Structures are given as structure tokens and as C-alpha cells.
Tab-separated table of C-alpha atoms in Angstrom:
chain	number	residue	atom	x	y	z
I	1	MET	CA	28.983	-9.683	87.664
I	2	ARG	CA	27.236	-7.143	85.491
I	3	ARG	CA	30.564	-6.115	83.949
I	4	TYR	CA	31.226	-9.761	83.105
I	5	LEU	CA	27.855	-10.141	81.405
I	6	ARG	CA	28.424	-6.964	79.388
I	7	VAL	CA	31.773	-8.274	78.154
I	8	VAL	CA	30.204	-11.616	77.170
I	9	GLY	CA	27.355	-9.841	75.334
I	10	LEU	CA	29.817	-7.610	73.469
I	11	CYS	CA	31.854	-10.634	72.411
I	12	LEU	CA	28.762	-12.426	71.140
I	13	ALA	CA	27.691	-9.343	69.153
I	14	CYS	CA	31.142	-9.044	67.595
I	15	GLY	CA	31.074	-12.726	66.684
I	16	PHE	CA	27.638	-12.388	65.082
I	17	CYS	CA	28.787	-9.384	63.017
I	18	SER	CA	31.825	-11.344	61.903
I	19	LEU	CA	29.616	-14.183	60.692
I	20	LEU	CA	27.394	-11.752	58.787
I	21	TYR	CA	30.432	-10.235	57.097
I	22	ALA	CA	31.764	-13.667	56.130
I	23	PHE	CA	28.427	-14.710	54.621
I	24	SER	CA	28.129	-11.424	52.685
I	25	GLN	CA	31.594	-11.878	51.188
I	26	LEU	CA	30.715	-15.434	50.172
I	27	ALA	CA	27.543	-14.195	48.468
I	28	VAL	CA	29.433	-11.503	46.577
I	29	SER	CA	31.973	-14.075	45.458
I	30	LEU	CA	29.273	-16.434	44.166
I	31	GLU	CA	27.476	-13.580	42.366
I	32	GLU	CA	30.649	-12.432	40.656
I	33	GLY	CA	31.355	-15.970	39.559
I	34	ALA	CA	27.883	-16.281	38.024
I	35	ALA	CA	28.204	-12.891	36.357
I	36	GLY	CA	31.559	-13.875	35.005
I	37	GLY	CA	29.896	-16.854	33.322
I	38	ARG	CA	27.404	-14.491	31.590
I	39	ARG	CA	29.858	-11.887	30.402
I	40	PRO	CA	31.053	-13.664	27.234
I	41	GLN	CA	27.441	-13.957	26.017
I	42	ALA	CA	26.723	-10.300	26.789
I	43	ALA	CA	29.920	-9.291	25.034
I	44	ALA	CA	29.041	-11.458	22.052
I	45	MET	CA	25.564	-9.872	21.887
I	46	GLY	CA	27.060	-6.377	21.985
I	47	SER	CA	29.499	-7.343	19.248
I	48	TRP	CA	26.629	-8.809	17.173
I	49	LEU	CA	24.685	-5.552	17.407
I	50	ALA	CA	27.753	-3.512	16.534
I	51	ASP	CA	28.313	-5.797	13.546
I	52	GLY	CA	24.974	-4.805	12.037
I	53	GLY	CA	22.985	-7.776	13.351
I	54	ARG	CA	24.862	-10.453	11.395
I	55	GLY	CA	25.971	-12.351	14.509
I	56	PRO	CA	29.120	-14.452	14.950
I	57	GLY	CA	30.286	-16.771	12.219
I	58	ARG	CA	29.309	-20.413	12.313
I	59	GLY	CA	31.012	-22.119	15.250
I	60	ALA	CA	31.856	-18.842	17.007
I	61	GLY	CA	30.479	-17.627	20.316
I	62	SER	CA	29.265	-19.594	23.307
I	63	ALA	CA	27.146	-22.700	22.992
I	64	GLY	CA	24.281	-20.970	24.763
I	65	PHE	CA	24.307	-18.084	22.265
I	66	ASP	CA	24.186	-20.361	19.230
I	67	ARG	CA	21.470	-22.647	20.550
I	68	PRO	CA	18.263	-22.358	18.403
I	69	GLY	CA	15.455	-20.555	20.188
I	70	ARG	CA	17.862	-19.115	22.751
I	71	TYR	CA	17.392	-15.606	21.382
I	72	SER	CA	15.487	-13.799	18.683
I	73	LEU	CA	17.957	-11.098	17.746
I	74	LYS	CA	17.784	-10.870	13.961
I	75	ALA	CA	17.893	-8.020	11.505
I	76	GLN	CA	14.762	-5.892	11.696
I	77	PRO	CA	11.974	-7.488	9.613
I	78	THR	CA	11.448	-5.965	6.195
I	79	GLU	CA	8.546	-3.549	6.030
I	80	LYS	CA	5.428	-5.136	4.557
I	81	MET	CA	3.371	-3.202	2.010
I	82	HIS	CA	-0.409	-3.526	1.982
I	83	LEU	CA	-2.355	-3.449	-1.281
I	84	ALA	CA	-6.164	-3.582	-1.522
I	85	VAL	CA	-8.483	-4.187	-4.452
I	86	VAL	CA	-12.228	-4.699	-4.850
I	87	ALA	CA	-13.406	-7.157	-7.516
I	88	CYS	CA	-16.969	-7.813	-8.624
I	89	GLY	CA	-18.557	-9.169	-11.779
I	90	GLU	CA	-16.180	-9.953	-14.624
I	91	ARG	CA	-13.097	-8.498	-12.949
I	92	LEU	CA	-11.171	-11.651	-12.036
I	93	GLU	CA	-8.736	-11.586	-14.965
I	94	GLU	CA	-8.076	-7.854	-14.631
I	95	THR	CA	-7.348	-8.251	-10.932
I	96	VAL	CA	-4.970	-11.158	-11.453
I	97	THR	CA	-3.115	-9.209	-14.163
I	98	MET	CA	-2.849	-6.164	-11.887
I	99	LEU	CA	-1.406	-8.320	-9.107
I	100	LYS	CA	1.050	-9.909	-11.497
I	101	SER	CA	2.320	-6.492	-12.575
I	102	ALA	CA	2.743	-5.531	-8.909
I	103	LEU	CA	4.713	-8.672	-8.074
I	104	ILE	CA	6.963	-8.686	-11.133
I	105	PHE	CA	8.740	-5.516	-10.056
I	106	SER	CA	8.209	-5.049	-6.322
I	107	ILE	CA	10.948	-5.650	-3.785
I	108	LYS	CA	9.426	-5.608	-0.297
I	109	PRO	CA	6.895	-8.233	0.827
I	110	LEU	CA	3.377	-7.523	-0.384
I	111	GLN	CA	0.226	-8.355	1.569
I	112	VAL	CA	-2.812	-8.160	-0.694
I	113	HIS	CA	-6.351	-7.651	0.613
I	114	ILE	CA	-8.919	-8.773	-1.971
I	115	PHE	CA	-12.566	-7.865	-1.439
I	116	ALA	CA	-14.657	-9.933	-3.836
I	117	GLU	CA	-18.110	-11.351	-4.371
I	118	ASP	CA	-18.505	-14.810	-2.889
I	119	GLN	CA	-18.737	-16.531	-6.278
I	120	LEU	CA	-15.260	-15.258	-7.186
I	121	HIS	CA	-13.435	-16.559	-4.119
I	122	ASP	CA	-12.742	-20.079	-5.396
I	123	SER	CA	-11.442	-18.751	-8.706
I	124	PHE	CA	-9.114	-16.342	-6.919
I	125	LYS	CA	-7.814	-19.155	-4.719
I	126	ASP	CA	-7.150	-21.391	-7.723
I	127	ARG	CA	-5.171	-18.681	-9.508
I	128	LEU	CA	-3.286	-17.178	-6.593
I	129	ASP	CA	-2.422	-20.421	-4.806
I	130	SER	CA	-0.442	-21.371	-7.908
I	131	TRP	CA	1.865	-18.455	-7.034
I	132	SER	CA	2.926	-20.046	-3.751
I	133	PHE	CA	6.551	-20.048	-4.957
I	134	LEU	CA	6.571	-16.252	-4.570
I	135	GLN	CA	7.967	-15.802	-1.090
I	136	ARG	CA	7.181	-12.082	-0.951
I	137	PHE	CA	3.454	-12.494	-1.592
I	138	ASN	CA	0.514	-13.213	0.698
I	139	TYR	CA	-3.163	-12.552	0.164
I	140	THR	CA	-6.399	-12.531	2.129
I	141	LEU	CA	-9.884	-12.799	0.635
I	142	TYR	CA	-12.775	-10.881	2.156
I	143	PRO	CA	-16.491	-10.795	1.375
I	144	ILE	CA	-18.065	-7.553	0.180
I	145	THR	CA	-19.165	-5.838	3.383
I	146	PHE	CA	-21.319	-2.757	3.943
I	147	PRO	CA	-23.079	-1.431	7.063
I	148	SER	CA	-26.164	-3.600	7.484
I	149	ASP	CA	-28.584	-0.692	7.829
I	150	SER	CA	-27.520	0.900	4.524
I	151	ALA	CA	-26.052	-1.950	2.473
I	152	VAL	CA	-28.581	-1.624	-0.355
I	153	GLU	CA	-27.827	2.052	-0.895
I	154	TRP	CA	-24.071	1.561	-0.944
I	155	LYS	CA	-24.277	-1.393	-3.345
I	156	LYS	CA	-26.277	0.677	-5.850
I	157	LEU	CA	-23.802	3.562	-5.809
I	158	PHE	CA	-22.055	4.002	-9.210
I	159	LYS	CA	-20.948	0.380	-9.857
I	160	PRO	CA	-21.522	-2.802	-7.829
I	161	CYS	CA	-19.067	-2.932	-4.929
I	162	ALA	CA	-17.222	0.242	-5.983
I	163	SER	CA	-17.963	2.068	-2.733
I	164	GLN	CA	-16.377	-0.755	-0.704
I	165	ARG	CA	-13.136	1.242	-0.714
I	166	LEU	CA	-14.736	3.890	1.510
I	167	PHE	CA	-15.044	1.351	4.323
I	168	LEU	CA	-11.503	-0.067	4.205
I	169	PRO	CA	-10.272	2.062	7.142
I	170	LEU	CA	-13.162	0.713	9.224
I	171	ILE	CA	-12.751	-2.939	8.177
I	172	LEU	CA	-8.950	-3.232	8.198
I	173	LYS	CA	-8.601	-1.735	11.651
I	174	GLU	CA	-5.206	-3.295	12.357
I	175	ILE	CA	-3.613	-1.926	9.183
I	176	ASP	CA	-1.782	1.390	9.476
I	177	SER	CA	-1.288	2.269	5.791
I	178	LEU	CA	-2.729	0.897	2.567
I	179	LEU	CA	-2.554	1.373	-1.177
I	180	TYR	CA	-5.956	0.935	-2.821
I	181	VAL	CA	-6.137	0.430	-6.602
I	182	ASP	CA	-8.904	-0.329	-9.077
I	183	THR	CA	-8.766	-3.668	-10.877
I	184	ASP	CA	-7.813	-1.991	-14.176
I	185	ILE	CA	-4.414	-0.817	-12.902
I	186	LEU	CA	-1.016	-1.923	-14.230
I	187	PHE	CA	2.166	-1.251	-12.264
I	188	LEU	CA	5.089	-0.309	-14.496
I	189	ARG	CA	7.504	0.241	-11.621
I	190	PRO	CA	7.768	-1.260	-8.112
I	191	VAL	CA	4.909	-0.773	-5.672
I	192	ASP	CA	7.703	0.201	-3.270
I	193	ASP	CA	8.069	3.526	-5.071
I	194	ILE	CA	4.518	4.757	-4.593
I	195	TRP	CA	4.539	3.266	-1.082
I	196	SER	CA	7.525	5.495	-0.266
I	197	LEU	CA	5.335	8.570	-0.863
I	198	LEU	CA	3.806	7.923	2.559
I	199	LYS	CA	7.010	9.335	4.015
I	200	LYS	CA	6.408	12.585	2.146
I	201	PHE	CA	3.079	13.232	3.869
I	202	ASN	CA	3.169	16.223	6.171
I	203	SER	CA	1.544	16.094	9.597
I	204	THR	CA	-1.961	16.911	8.283
I	205	GLN	CA	-2.099	14.674	5.197
I	206	ILE	CA	-3.988	11.393	5.409
I	207	ALA	CA	-4.305	10.255	1.776
I	208	ALA	CA	-2.844	10.769	-1.693
I	209	MET	CA	-4.449	10.797	-5.149
I	210	ALA	CA	-3.772	12.220	-8.611
I	211	PRO	CA	-5.773	14.994	-10.293
I	212	GLU	CA	-8.756	13.896	-12.377
I	213	HIS	CA	-7.547	16.068	-15.256
I	214	GLU	CA	-4.460	18.062	-16.184
I	215	GLU	CA	-6.230	20.160	-18.800
I	216	PRO	CA	-9.230	22.117	-17.424
I	217	ARG	CA	-10.715	22.546	-20.907
I	218	ILE	CA	-11.512	18.830	-20.997
I	219	GLY	CA	-12.085	18.431	-17.248
I	220	TRP	CA	-15.290	16.830	-16.032
I	221	TYR	CA	-15.678	18.213	-12.522
I	222	ASN	CA	-14.997	21.851	-13.406
I	223	ARG	CA	-17.526	21.683	-16.284
I	224	PHE	CA	-20.301	19.385	-15.077
I	225	ALA	CA	-20.131	18.619	-11.339
I	226	ARG	CA	-23.124	19.612	-9.198
I	227	HIS	CA	-21.234	19.230	-5.936
I	228	PRO	CA	-17.990	20.496	-4.374
I	229	TYR	CA	-14.745	18.920	-5.584
I	230	TYR	CA	-11.061	19.162	-4.753
I	231	GLY	CA	-8.847	21.741	-6.455
I	232	LYS	CA	-9.312	22.919	-10.041
I	233	THR	CA	-10.290	19.637	-11.687
I	234	GLY	CA	-11.021	17.185	-8.862
I	235	VAL	CA	-9.105	14.015	-8.002
I	236	ASN	CA	-9.299	10.446	-9.304
I	237	SER	CA	-9.583	7.689	-6.700
I	238	GLY	CA	-8.459	4.755	-8.870
I	239	VAL	CA	-5.057	4.882	-7.151
I	240	MET	CA	-5.366	5.981	-3.531
I	241	LEU	CA	-2.599	5.822	-0.941
I	242	MET	CA	-3.915	5.997	2.621
I	243	ASN	CA	-2.578	6.457	6.113
I	244	MET	CA	-5.594	4.783	7.660
I	245	THR	CA	-4.525	5.404	11.240
I	246	ARG	CA	-4.780	9.137	10.581
I	247	MET	CA	-8.019	8.674	8.653
I	248	ARG	CA	-9.630	6.913	11.595
I	249	ARG	CA	-8.479	9.596	14.045
I	250	LYS	CA	-9.312	12.707	12.050
I	251	TYR	CA	-12.397	14.836	12.591
I	252	PHE	CA	-13.522	16.185	9.217
I	253	LYS	CA	-14.936	19.605	8.442
I	254	ASN	CA	-18.163	19.344	6.432
I	255	ASP	CA	-21.143	21.340	5.165
I	256	MET	CA	-23.788	19.308	7.021
I	257	THR	CA	-23.114	20.301	10.615
I	258	THR	CA	-20.889	22.671	12.540
I	259	ALA	CA	-19.474	19.658	14.369
I	260	ARG	CA	-16.563	17.826	12.817
I	261	LEU	CA	-17.214	14.158	12.079
I	262	GLN	CA	-14.977	11.110	12.019
I	263	TRP	CA	-14.636	8.866	8.977
I	264	GLY	CA	-17.197	6.327	10.108
I	265	ASP	CA	-19.735	9.018	10.950
I	266	ILE	CA	-19.491	11.212	7.868
I	267	LEU	CA	-20.046	8.711	5.040
I	268	MET	CA	-23.795	8.118	5.332
I	269	PRO	CA	-24.738	11.791	5.881
I	270	LEU	CA	-22.677	12.683	2.794
I	271	LEU	CA	-24.468	10.079	0.702
I	272	LYS	CA	-27.901	11.225	1.879
I	273	LYS	CA	-27.157	14.852	1.079
I	274	TYR	CA	-25.518	14.384	-2.328
I	275	LYS	CA	-26.836	11.100	-3.758
I	276	LEU	CA	-28.973	12.930	-6.341
I	277	ASN	CA	-26.055	15.147	-7.378
I	278	ILE	CA	-23.175	12.698	-7.786
I	279	THR	CA	-22.234	10.809	-10.934
I	280	TRP	CA	-19.053	8.909	-10.069
I	281	GLY	CA	-20.209	7.526	-6.730
I	282	ASP	CA	-17.582	7.098	-4.040
I	283	GLN	CA	-15.036	9.175	-5.967
I	284	ASP	CA	-17.414	12.131	-5.823
I	285	LEU	CA	-17.858	11.678	-2.079
I	286	LEU	CA	-14.080	11.705	-1.639
I	287	ASN	CA	-13.877	14.903	-3.683
I	288	ILE	CA	-16.481	16.520	-1.436
I	289	MET	CA	-14.614	15.473	1.705
I	290	PHE	CA	-11.280	16.824	0.507
I	291	PHE	CA	-12.882	20.020	-0.793
I	292	HIS	CA	-13.705	20.791	2.827
I	293	ASN	CA	-10.389	19.371	4.117
I	294	PRO	CA	-7.796	20.248	1.438
I	295	GLU	CA	-4.939	20.242	3.943
I	296	SER	CA	-5.476	16.482	4.370
I	297	LEU	CA	-4.680	15.479	0.780
I	298	PHE	CA	-1.285	14.825	-0.807
I	299	VAL	CA	-1.547	15.162	-4.598
I	300	PHE	CA	0.863	13.092	-6.670
I	301	PRO	CA	1.545	13.653	-10.401
I	302	CYS	CA	-0.499	12.186	-13.254
I	303	GLN	CA	2.192	9.622	-14.146
I	304	TRP	CA	1.104	7.671	-11.042
I	305	ASN	CA	-2.437	7.322	-12.448
I	306	TYR	CA	-2.160	7.614	-16.223
I	307	ARG	CA	-5.493	7.254	-18.030
I	308	PRO	CA	-6.791	7.652	-21.601
I	309	ASP	CA	-7.789	11.218	-20.688
I	310	HIS	CA	-4.078	12.056	-20.617
I	311	CYS	CA	-3.594	11.281	-24.291
I	312	ILE	CA	-6.961	10.837	-26.023
I	313	TYR	CA	-6.946	14.431	-27.342
I	314	GLY	CA	-3.171	14.775	-27.333
I	315	SER	CA	-0.619	14.327	-24.587
I	316	ASN	CA	-1.295	16.445	-21.499
I	317	CYS	CA	0.658	14.705	-18.702
I	318	ARG	CA	4.008	16.494	-18.678
I	319	GLU	CA	5.550	14.266	-15.996
I	320	ALA	CA	4.825	11.146	-18.054
I	321	GLU	CA	6.380	12.753	-21.102
I	322	GLU	CA	9.555	13.396	-19.115
I	323	GLU	CA	9.867	10.203	-17.051
I	324	GLY	CA	7.362	7.760	-18.502
I	325	VAL	CA	4.159	6.254	-17.122
I	326	PHE	CA	4.531	4.772	-13.637
I	327	ILE	CA	1.024	3.325	-13.179
I	328	LEU	CA	-1.315	2.721	-16.118
I	329	HIS	CA	-5.049	3.001	-15.466
I	330	GLY	CA	-7.200	1.516	-18.224
I	331	ASN	CA	-10.552	2.858	-17.113
I	332	ARG	CA	-13.713	2.777	-19.234
I	333	GLY	CA	-12.892	-0.782	-20.331
I	334	VAL	CA	-10.111	0.193	-22.743
I	335	TYR	CA	-8.209	-3.037	-22.090
I	336	HIS	CA	-11.041	-4.987	-23.701
I	337	ASP	CA	-12.072	-2.993	-26.769
I	338	ASP	CA	-10.363	-1.339	-29.731
I	339	LYS	CA	-10.898	2.291	-28.705
I	340	GLN	CA	-7.418	2.639	-27.191
I	341	PRO	CA	-5.233	-0.115	-28.672
I	342	ALA	CA	-2.084	1.154	-26.921
I	343	PHE	CA	-3.668	0.486	-23.532
I	344	ARG	CA	-4.910	-2.894	-24.703
I	345	ALA	CA	-1.437	-3.874	-25.955
I	346	MET	CA	0.068	-3.059	-22.547
I	347	TYR	CA	-2.578	-5.083	-20.739
I	348	GLU	CA	-2.272	-8.152	-22.975
I	349	ALA	CA	1.523	-8.146	-22.754
I	350	LEU	CA	1.479	-8.242	-18.948
I	351	ARG	CA	-1.486	-10.629	-18.816
I	352	ASN	CA	0.392	-13.138	-20.952
I	353	CYS	CA	3.750	-12.678	-19.209
I	354	SER	CA	4.921	-15.298	-16.716
I	355	PHE	CA	7.076	-14.783	-13.635
I	356	GLU	CA	10.161	-16.384	-15.168
I	357	ASP	CA	13.072	-13.972	-15.483
I	358	ASP	CA	13.568	-14.674	-19.181
I	359	ALA	CA	9.880	-14.062	-19.910
I	360	VAL	CA	10.014	-10.651	-18.233
I	361	ARG	CA	13.272	-9.721	-20.001
I	362	SER	CA	11.814	-10.669	-23.384
I	363	LEU	CA	8.617	-8.691	-22.813
I	364	LEU	CA	9.759	-5.398	-24.331
I	365	LYS	CA	10.573	-6.124	-27.959
I	366	PRO	CA	7.242	-7.749	-28.987
I	367	LEU	CA	5.373	-5.163	-26.905
I	368	GLU	CA	7.031	-2.279	-28.714
I	369	LEU	CA	6.155	-3.853	-32.054
I	370	GLU	CA	2.506	-4.030	-30.987
I	371	LEU	CA	2.562	-0.436	-29.781
I	372	GLN	CA	3.976	0.739	-33.087
I	373	LYS	CA	0.781	-0.540	-34.699
I	374	THR	CA	-1.243	1.952	-32.636
I	375	VAL	CA	0.354	5.199	-33.859
I	376	HIS	CA	-2.829	6.052	-35.793
I	377	THR	CA	-4.352	7.015	-32.403
I	378	TYR	CA	-3.376	9.972	-30.229
I	379	CYS	CA	-2.335	7.687	-27.364
I	380	GLY	CA	-0.428	5.438	-29.738
I	381	LYS	CA	1.577	8.394	-31.067
I	382	THR	CA	3.112	8.753	-27.614
I	383	TYR	CA	3.634	5.013	-27.089
I	384	LYS	CA	7.246	5.489	-25.977
I	385	ILE	CA	6.109	6.978	-22.679
I	386	PHE	CA	4.205	3.721	-22.044
I	387	ILE	CA	7.433	1.693	-22.057
I	388	LYS	CA	9.985	4.260	-20.880
I	389	GLN	CA	9.647	3.426	-17.184
I	390	LEU	CA	8.776	-0.197	-17.909
I	391	THR	CA	12.142	-0.593	-19.630
I	392	LYS	CA	13.945	0.888	-16.622
I	393	SER	CA	12.036	-1.361	-14.236
I	394	ILE	CA	12.903	-4.523	-16.152
I	395	ARG	CA	16.570	-3.608	-16.449
I	396	SER	CA	16.827	-2.645	-12.804
I	397	ARG	CA	15.058	-5.735	-11.492
I	398	TYR	CA	16.127	-8.427	-13.944
I	399	ASP	CA	19.417	-7.360	-15.513
I	400	THR	CA	21.143	-7.175	-12.124
I	401	PRO	CA	22.385	-10.199	-10.126
I	402	PRO	CA	19.342	-12.284	-9.167
I	403	LYS	CA	17.761	-11.633	-5.800
I	404	GLU	CA	15.182	-13.578	-3.899
I	405	ARG	CA	11.800	-12.982	-5.516
């Protein structure tokens, strides 16, 4: 009897195993069938990637692959450049002209961060909203903002609002890199070109500026400064390219404590120590910081920040003589008086220029005629370097087949 029961039990076990095997084969078959239904889409996706992200032609591929919202595989988004400016007082028109010069030539999308006094916000909106047809341009307006416990001191430093630039890394916390410019800047070649200098930073560099002077005999810092400054003649902060992620992370050497301090912790102690010794406000504080941390600064040539000092006593910016002026900086109000008519002619030409292609193309001839009237000045004698790069920029951007602007 026991033998009989063992045989029955063995038969039942074999039958159960057979059923398990049958069900497993059925499952494998169903899975392969489902996978077979997915393979064309996977193959199409692989082909799309191999084809440089262009995807199948219209009508090609499976219905699921072409269905809107089914996938988000597109070419990598174009890198966005970030430009910041601080405008107070009578600086609206200068700022708008600067932005126009940036947009006329630039290629990549430009996000502009405008820090302005409250009474200027509506005027900025009226002017800039009329540029809504420019698909590569977006802007954000911010109030002037200083630390509440020291706002009065920072506002009184040098010029109203000028020291706002020192706090950009702390305010724009989500922005990795930024190009700061003064309102009296004119771009004569694409912003993309100075933006590309970020890739030339070595592992220790966090910011880039141009020297304050090329000729030490007429330099200000090396003759008059009562505080430390960078290099032989100091640096000018009117055009400042920043890797703000690195700026926020760095611990700075200083002459106030043996401990290194981060950006947000070093600014107020610097001001307290040197406020009676500085003349040019926030620029002087930057010079002091990079005097103690020279490895952190990338210095670009004078043609990226060309000022009256480079020609007022004769030309002394060799790079501009060879390649032309890349960025014109009309400091000391030279766009609005007759002291440097060559600078004023450049400003008025770009201020009056519209975004239409024909207007930009026709900019050069009347501008050169105006510049020829300035040859009685030292800067006017070298007027050709003012339009050398400008001519190349116009031809490159507007004499080629039209692109989306």
C-alpha cells in the first residue's frame, strides 16, 4: 500500500512540474511578443540618435514614436548666455543702447538681468517689451538690493548702485556664469565671443577683467592708489566675466585674518578696512581681493574693454591696433559731451540704429564719415580701429544667408 501511495505522489509531483513548465513557456512567449512590438520604436530611437538627433522624416517611424508628447528627444538646447547690468539715475538710454549692441550681433540666446531703481522699471518694460520679436532675448528686472544691515554704506560707495555688482553671486544663486558690464558699454562683436573665454579659465580662475592701464606712466593705481591692487596697473571692472559657482565656493586669502573667507563674508570687512583709502569704490575692492588671490583672475586684453585712456594721449592698446576694438567702454561720460567725439559718434550710431537687417548693413558708411570729423583728437586719429571689428561683425552676421534672430 505504501508503494502505491509513493507512486501516486510521484505522478502528482511530475504532473505539477509539467504544468509549471507549460505556464513558464507561455509567459516567455507573451513577453517576447510584447518585446517584439517595442523593438521597431527602440530601433527608430537608436537610428534617430545616430542621425544626429534629427529624427525620422515626416510620416516615417511608428505611430507611437511620432505622437506629440510621446518623447522629448530633441537636439540639446542651445547654451544660454547671462548678461547683467546695473542702472541708476539717468542711465536708461545708455543701458538700452548697450543691450541693442549686444543683440544686433549675438548668436546664442541672451538672458539679461537688469538691476535698476524702482522708478526706472516701467520705462525699461516699455522699451524692452517692444523687442518681443527677438526670439533670442529675455530679460528680468530686479530692484537694487544690499544687505539690510549695511545698505546705507554700500549705496554711498563711489556712485549710487555701483557696488551692486559685488552682490550678484549672492543674489543670482541659480546662475553658474555671468557677464557683468557697465551701462556705458558697446559690443562691437558677438557676446558669444567673450562668453567663450569662460572655457579658457584654468582650474583656479573665477573671473576675468582687463588691465586698468597698458601704459604705467599714465596709470592711476601704480601712481596714486593707497591700497593693494592687482598686477602692475590694476584691473578695470567695467567688463567682468564671472564663474559665479566658483566664486561662491572659493575661500579667499586676505590681509584681515589668517582664516580664508568666502565671497559673502569678505565684502563688509574689506569695506570697513579700506573705505577711507579707496577712490573707485567696488573696483578698488576687487583689486584688493585679486591682489591677494592673483591665481583666481584671468586677464583678457584691452580690446575687450577699450576706454579713452587707451587713446587719449596716443594709442597704447596694441591688440586693438591689430584686430580692432571688441568692446567699447565710454566711461567718464564721453558719450554725452564733446571731449571724445569718436566715442560719441560710435554711441549715437548704435543708439539710432534699428534691428532691421538693412539698417545694420547701412550703419558703416555714415559712421565712418562722422569718425573722419574727429581726427583732430588723438582718439579720432585712430578711428579705423573703432570700426575694424564692427565691419567684420556686420559682414559676418548680415551679409551671410539670414538666420533666425
